[in-house]
PDB file of C-alpha atoms in Angstrom:
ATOM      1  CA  UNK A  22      13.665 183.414 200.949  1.00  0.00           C
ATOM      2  CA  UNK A  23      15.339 185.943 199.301  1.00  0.00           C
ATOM      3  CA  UNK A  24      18.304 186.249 202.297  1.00  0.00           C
ATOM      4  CA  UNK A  25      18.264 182.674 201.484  1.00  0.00           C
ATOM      5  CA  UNK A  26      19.238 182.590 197.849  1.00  0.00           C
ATOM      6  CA  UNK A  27      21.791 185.325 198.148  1.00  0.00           C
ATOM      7  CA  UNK A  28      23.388 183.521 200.658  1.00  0.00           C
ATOM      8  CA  UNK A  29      23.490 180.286 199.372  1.00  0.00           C
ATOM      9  CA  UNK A  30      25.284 181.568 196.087  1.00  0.00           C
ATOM     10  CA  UNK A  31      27.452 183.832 197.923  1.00  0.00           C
ATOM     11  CA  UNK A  32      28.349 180.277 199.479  1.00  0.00           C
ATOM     12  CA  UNK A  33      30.170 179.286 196.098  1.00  0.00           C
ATOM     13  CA  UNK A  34      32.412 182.099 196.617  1.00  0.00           C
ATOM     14  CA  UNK A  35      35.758 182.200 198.477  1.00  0.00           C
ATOM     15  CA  UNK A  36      38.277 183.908 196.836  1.00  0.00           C
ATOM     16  CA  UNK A  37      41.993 184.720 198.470  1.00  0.00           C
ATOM     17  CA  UNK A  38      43.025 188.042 199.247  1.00  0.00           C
ATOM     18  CA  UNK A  39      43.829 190.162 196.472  1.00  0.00           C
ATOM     19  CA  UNK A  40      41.568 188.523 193.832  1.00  0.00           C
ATOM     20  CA  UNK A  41      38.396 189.901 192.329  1.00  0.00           C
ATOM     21  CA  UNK A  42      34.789 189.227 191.353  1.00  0.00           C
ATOM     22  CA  UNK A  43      32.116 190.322 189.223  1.00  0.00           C
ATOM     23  CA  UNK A  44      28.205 190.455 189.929  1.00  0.00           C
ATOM     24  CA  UNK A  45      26.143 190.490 186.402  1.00  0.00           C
ATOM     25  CA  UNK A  46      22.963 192.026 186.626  1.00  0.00           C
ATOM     26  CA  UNK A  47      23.594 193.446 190.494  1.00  0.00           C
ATOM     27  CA  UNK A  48      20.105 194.827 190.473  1.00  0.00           C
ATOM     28  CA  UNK A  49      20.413 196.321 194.704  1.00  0.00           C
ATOM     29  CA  UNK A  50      23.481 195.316 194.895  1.00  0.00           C
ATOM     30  CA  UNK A  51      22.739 192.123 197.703  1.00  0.00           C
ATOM     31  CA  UNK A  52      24.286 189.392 196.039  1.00  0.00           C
ATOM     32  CA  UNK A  53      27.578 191.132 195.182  1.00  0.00           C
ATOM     33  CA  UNK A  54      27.829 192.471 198.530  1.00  0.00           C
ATOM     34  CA  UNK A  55      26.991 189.751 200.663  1.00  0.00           C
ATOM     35  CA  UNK A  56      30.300 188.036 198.045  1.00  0.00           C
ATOM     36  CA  UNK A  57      31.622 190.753 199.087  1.00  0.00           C
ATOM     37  CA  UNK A  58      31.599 190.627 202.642  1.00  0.00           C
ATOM     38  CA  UNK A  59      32.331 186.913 202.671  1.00  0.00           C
ATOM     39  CA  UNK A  60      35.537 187.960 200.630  1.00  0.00           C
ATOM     40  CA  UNK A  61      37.009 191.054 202.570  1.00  0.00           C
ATOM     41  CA  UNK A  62      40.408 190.534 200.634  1.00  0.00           C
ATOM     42  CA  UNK A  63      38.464 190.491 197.317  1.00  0.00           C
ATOM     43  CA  UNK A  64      36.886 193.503 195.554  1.00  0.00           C
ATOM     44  CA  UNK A  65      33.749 192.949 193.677  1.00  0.00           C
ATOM     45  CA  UNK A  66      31.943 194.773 191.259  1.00  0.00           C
ATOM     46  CA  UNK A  67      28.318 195.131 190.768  1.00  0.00           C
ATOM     47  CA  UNK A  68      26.860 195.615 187.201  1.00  0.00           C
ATOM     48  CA  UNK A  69      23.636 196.258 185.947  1.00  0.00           C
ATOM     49  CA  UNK A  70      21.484 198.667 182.932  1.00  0.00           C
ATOM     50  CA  UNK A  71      19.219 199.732 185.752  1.00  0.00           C
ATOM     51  CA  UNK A  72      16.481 200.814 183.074  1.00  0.00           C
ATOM     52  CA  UNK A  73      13.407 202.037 183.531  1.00  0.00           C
ATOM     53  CA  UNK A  74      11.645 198.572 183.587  1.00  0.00           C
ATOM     54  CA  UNK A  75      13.536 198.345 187.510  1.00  0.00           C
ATOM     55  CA  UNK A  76      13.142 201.387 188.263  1.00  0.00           C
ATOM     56  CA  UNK A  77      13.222 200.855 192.076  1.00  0.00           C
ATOM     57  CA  UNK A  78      17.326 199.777 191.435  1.00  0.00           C
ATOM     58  CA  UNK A  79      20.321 202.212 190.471  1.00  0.00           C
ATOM     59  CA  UNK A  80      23.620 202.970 191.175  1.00  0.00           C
ATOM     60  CA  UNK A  81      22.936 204.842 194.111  1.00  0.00           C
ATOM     61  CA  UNK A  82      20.727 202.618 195.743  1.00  0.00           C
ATOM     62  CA  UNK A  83      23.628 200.122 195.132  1.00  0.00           C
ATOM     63  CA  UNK A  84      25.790 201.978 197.105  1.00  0.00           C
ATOM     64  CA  UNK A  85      23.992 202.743 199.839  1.00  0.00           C
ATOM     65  CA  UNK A  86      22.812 199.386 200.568  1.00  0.00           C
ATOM     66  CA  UNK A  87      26.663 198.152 200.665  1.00  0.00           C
ATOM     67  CA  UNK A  88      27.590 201.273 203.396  1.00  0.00           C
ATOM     68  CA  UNK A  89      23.979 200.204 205.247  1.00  0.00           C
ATOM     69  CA  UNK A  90      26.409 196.804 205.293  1.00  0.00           C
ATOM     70  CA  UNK A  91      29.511 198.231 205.667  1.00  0.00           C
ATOM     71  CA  UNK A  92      30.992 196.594 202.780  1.00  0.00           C
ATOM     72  CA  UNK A  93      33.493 198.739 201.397  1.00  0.00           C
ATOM     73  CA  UNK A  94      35.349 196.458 198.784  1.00  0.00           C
ATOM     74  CA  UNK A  95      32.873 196.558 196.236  1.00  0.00           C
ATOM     75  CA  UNK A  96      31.602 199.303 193.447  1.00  0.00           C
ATOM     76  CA  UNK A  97      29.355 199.530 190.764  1.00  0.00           C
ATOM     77  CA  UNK A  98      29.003 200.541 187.316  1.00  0.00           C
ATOM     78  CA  UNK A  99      26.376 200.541 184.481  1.00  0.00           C
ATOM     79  CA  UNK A 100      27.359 197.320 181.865  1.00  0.00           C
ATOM     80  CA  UNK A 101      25.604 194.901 179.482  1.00  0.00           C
ATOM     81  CA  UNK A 102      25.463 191.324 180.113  1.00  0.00           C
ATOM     82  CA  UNK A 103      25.681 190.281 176.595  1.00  0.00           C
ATOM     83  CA  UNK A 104      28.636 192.631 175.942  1.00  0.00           C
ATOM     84  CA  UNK A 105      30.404 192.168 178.697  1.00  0.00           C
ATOM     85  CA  UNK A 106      32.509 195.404 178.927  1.00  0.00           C
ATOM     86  CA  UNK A 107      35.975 193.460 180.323  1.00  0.00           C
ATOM     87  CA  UNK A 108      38.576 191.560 178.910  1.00  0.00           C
ATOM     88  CA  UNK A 109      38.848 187.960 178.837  1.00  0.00           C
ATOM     89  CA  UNK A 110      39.778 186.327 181.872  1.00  0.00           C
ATOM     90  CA  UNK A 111      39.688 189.459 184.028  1.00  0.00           C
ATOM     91  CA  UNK A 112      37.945 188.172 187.549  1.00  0.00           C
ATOM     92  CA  UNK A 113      37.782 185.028 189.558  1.00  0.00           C
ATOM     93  CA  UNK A 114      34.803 184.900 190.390  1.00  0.00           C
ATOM     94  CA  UNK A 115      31.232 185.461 188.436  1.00  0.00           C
ATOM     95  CA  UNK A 116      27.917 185.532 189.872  1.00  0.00           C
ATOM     96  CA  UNK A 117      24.376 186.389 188.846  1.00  0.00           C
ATOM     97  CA  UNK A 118      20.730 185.611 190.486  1.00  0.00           C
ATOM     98  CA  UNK A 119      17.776 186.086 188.440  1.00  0.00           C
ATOM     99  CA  UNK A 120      19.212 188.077 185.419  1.00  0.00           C
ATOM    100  CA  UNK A 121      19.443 186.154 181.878  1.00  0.00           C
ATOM    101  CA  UNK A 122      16.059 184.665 181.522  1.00  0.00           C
ATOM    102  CA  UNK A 123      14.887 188.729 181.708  1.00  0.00           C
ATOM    103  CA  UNK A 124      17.138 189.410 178.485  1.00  0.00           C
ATOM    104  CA  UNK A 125      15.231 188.741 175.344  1.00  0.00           C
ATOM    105  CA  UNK A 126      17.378 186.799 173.130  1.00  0.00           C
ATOM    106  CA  UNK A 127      17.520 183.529 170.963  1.00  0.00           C
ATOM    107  CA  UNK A 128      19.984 181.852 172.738  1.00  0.00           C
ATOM    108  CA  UNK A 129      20.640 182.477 176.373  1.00  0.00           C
ATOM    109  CA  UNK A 130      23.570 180.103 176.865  1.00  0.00           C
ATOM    110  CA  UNK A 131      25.171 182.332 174.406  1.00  0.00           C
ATOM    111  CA  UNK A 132      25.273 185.103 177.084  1.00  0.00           C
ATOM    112  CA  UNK A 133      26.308 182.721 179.861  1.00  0.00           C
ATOM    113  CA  UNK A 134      29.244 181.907 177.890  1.00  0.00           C
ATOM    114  CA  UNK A 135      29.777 185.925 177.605  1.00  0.00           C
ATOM    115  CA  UNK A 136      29.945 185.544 181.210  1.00  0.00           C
ATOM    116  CA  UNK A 137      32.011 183.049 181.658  1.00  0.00           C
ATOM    117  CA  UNK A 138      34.712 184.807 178.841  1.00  0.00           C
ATOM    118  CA  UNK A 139      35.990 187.122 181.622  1.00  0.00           C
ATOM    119  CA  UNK A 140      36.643 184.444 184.329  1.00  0.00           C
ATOM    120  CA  UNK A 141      40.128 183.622 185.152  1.00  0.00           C
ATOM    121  CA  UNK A 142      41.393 179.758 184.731  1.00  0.00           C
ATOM    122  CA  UNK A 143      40.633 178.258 187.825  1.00  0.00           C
ATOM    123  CA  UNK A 144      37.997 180.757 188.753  1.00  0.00           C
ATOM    124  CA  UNK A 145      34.094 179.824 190.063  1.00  0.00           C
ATOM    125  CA  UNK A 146      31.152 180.901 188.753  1.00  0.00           C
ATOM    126  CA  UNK A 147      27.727 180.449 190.614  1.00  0.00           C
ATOM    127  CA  UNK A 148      25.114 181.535 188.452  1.00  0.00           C
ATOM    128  CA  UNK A 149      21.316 181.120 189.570  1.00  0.00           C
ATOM    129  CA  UNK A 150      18.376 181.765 187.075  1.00  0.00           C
ATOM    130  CA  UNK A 151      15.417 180.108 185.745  1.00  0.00           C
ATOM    131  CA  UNK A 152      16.808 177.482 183.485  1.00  0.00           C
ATOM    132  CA  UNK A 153      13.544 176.063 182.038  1.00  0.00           C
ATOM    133  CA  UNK A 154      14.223 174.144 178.311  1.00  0.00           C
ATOM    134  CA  UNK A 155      11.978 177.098 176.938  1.00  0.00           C
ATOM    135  CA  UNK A 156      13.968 179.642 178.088  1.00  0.00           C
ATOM    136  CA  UNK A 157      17.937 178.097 177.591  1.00  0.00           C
ATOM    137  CA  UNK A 158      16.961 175.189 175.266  1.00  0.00           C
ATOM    138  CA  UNK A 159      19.478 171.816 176.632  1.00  0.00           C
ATOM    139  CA  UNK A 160      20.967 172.602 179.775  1.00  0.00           C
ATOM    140  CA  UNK A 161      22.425 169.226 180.545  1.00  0.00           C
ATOM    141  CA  UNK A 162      24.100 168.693 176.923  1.00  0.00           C
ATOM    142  CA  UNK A 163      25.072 172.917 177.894  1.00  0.00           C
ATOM    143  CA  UNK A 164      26.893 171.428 181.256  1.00  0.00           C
ATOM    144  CA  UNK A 165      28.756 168.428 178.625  1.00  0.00           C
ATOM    145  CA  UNK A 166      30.188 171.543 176.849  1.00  0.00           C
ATOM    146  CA  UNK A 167      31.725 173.356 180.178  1.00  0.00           C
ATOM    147  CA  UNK A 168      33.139 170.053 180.653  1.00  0.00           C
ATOM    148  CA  UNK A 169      34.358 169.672 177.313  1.00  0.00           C
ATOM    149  CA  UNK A 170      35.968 172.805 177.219  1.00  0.00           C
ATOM    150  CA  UNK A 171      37.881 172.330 179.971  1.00  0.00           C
ATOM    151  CA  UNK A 172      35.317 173.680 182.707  1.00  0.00           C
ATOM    152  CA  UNK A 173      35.496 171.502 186.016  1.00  0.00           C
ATOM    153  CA  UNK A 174      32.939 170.331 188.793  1.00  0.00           C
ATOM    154  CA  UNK A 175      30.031 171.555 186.661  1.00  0.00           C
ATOM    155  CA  UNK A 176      26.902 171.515 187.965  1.00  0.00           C
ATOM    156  CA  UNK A 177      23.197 172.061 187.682  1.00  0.00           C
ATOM    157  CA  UNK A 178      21.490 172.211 191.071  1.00  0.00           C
ATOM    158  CA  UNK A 179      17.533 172.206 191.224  1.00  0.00           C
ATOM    159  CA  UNK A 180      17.411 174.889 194.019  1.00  0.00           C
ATOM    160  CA  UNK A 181      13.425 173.957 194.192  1.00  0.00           C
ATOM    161  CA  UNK A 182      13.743 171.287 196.011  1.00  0.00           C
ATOM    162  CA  UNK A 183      14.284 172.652 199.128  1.00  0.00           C
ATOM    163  CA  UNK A 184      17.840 174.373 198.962  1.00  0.00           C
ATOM    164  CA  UNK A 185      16.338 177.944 197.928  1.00  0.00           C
ATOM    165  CA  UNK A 186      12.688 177.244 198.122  1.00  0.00           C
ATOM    166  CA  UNK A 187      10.201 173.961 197.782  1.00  0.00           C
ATOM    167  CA  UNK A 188       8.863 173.220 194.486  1.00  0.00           C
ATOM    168  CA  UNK A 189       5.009 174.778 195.613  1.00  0.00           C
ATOM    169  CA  UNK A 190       6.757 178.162 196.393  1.00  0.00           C
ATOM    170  CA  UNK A 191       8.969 178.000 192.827  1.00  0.00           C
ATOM    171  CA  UNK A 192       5.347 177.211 191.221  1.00  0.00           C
ATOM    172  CA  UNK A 193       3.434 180.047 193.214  1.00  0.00           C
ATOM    173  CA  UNK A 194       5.702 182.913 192.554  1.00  0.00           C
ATOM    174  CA  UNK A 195       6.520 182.001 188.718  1.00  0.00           C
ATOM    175  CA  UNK A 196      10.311 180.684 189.660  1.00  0.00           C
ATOM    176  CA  UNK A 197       9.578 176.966 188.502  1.00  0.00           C
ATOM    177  CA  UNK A 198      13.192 175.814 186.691  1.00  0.00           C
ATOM    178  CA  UNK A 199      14.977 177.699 189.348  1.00  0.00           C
ATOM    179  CA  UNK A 200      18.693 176.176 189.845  1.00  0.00           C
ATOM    180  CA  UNK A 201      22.185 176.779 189.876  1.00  0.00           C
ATOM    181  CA  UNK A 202      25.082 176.427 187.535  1.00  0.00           C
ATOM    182  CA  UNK A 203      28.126 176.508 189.529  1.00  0.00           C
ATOM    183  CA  UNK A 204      31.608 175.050 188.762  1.00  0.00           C
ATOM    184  CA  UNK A 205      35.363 176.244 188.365  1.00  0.00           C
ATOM    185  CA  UNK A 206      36.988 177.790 184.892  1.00  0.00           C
TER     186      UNK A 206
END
């Protein structure tokens, strides 16, 4: 299932040669390198706090798994995903999988819109999390604002329902609320 997910956001992602994307919360690296390999013309790069609560993930690991796939257009630095460590509009691409319901804070669509800060006009984002009410508050009046600030072909995909996993498996491993915000800057 995993292969699965990373895929299937990587999926969102074609960028031409020369442009660039970012991976928030890289974790092992598999999402930003799979983008990457999809994207040979692109670079990519990976970031993540790699703290001692995932321990098993660093830098190093990071690279090696991207020369295990001989995906050399991507690197990978230590960064914050609520302080976002680039200037506005400095990629084309954003992804994420998994990261922002695992950062305590108030308001979580705060730090997707920290996210989406450094994304180039006319540049995708595909960002997959747990997107329960109790954890982001109003997603659907969240996807009205993209729109109304200009964001295009936003979406909120239930990725439980068979894309990423079925709804039992979501339920089983904790994941219930699972979808993905995708759409274009």
């Amino acid at each position: 299932m995993s292969r699965q997910i990373i895929e299937g956001i990587a999926g969102y992602v074609d960028l031409p040669e020369g442009a660039s994307g970012l991976d928030v919360g890289c974790g092992s690296g598999a999402l930003g390198i799979a983008c990457a390999k999809r994207n040979p013309g692109a670079s990519f790069i990976g970031i993540d706090r790699w703290g001692k609560e995932y321990a098993s993930f660093s830098k190093a690991l990071c690279e090696s798994n991207a020369g295990a796939e001989g995906v050399g257009n991507i690197s990978f630095r230590q960064g914050n995903a609520t302080r976002l460590d680039f200037p506005d509009e400095s990629f084309d691409a954003v992804v994420s999988n998994y990261v922002y319901h695992n950062i305590p804070s108030g308001d979580r669509q705060a730090i997707l819109l920290e996210t989406l800060r450094v994304l180039r006009k006319g540049g995708t984002f595909a960002l997959h999390d747990i997107f329960s009410k109790a954890k982001y508050g109003d997603m659907a009046a969240f996807v009205r604002k993209l729109k109304e600030m200009g964001y295009e072909d936003v979406r909120l995909i239930d990725t439980t329902d068979g894309m990423f996993m079925k709804k039992s498996e979501a339920s089983w491993m904790g994941l219930s609320g699972s979808a993905l915000l995708i759409g274009r800057k």
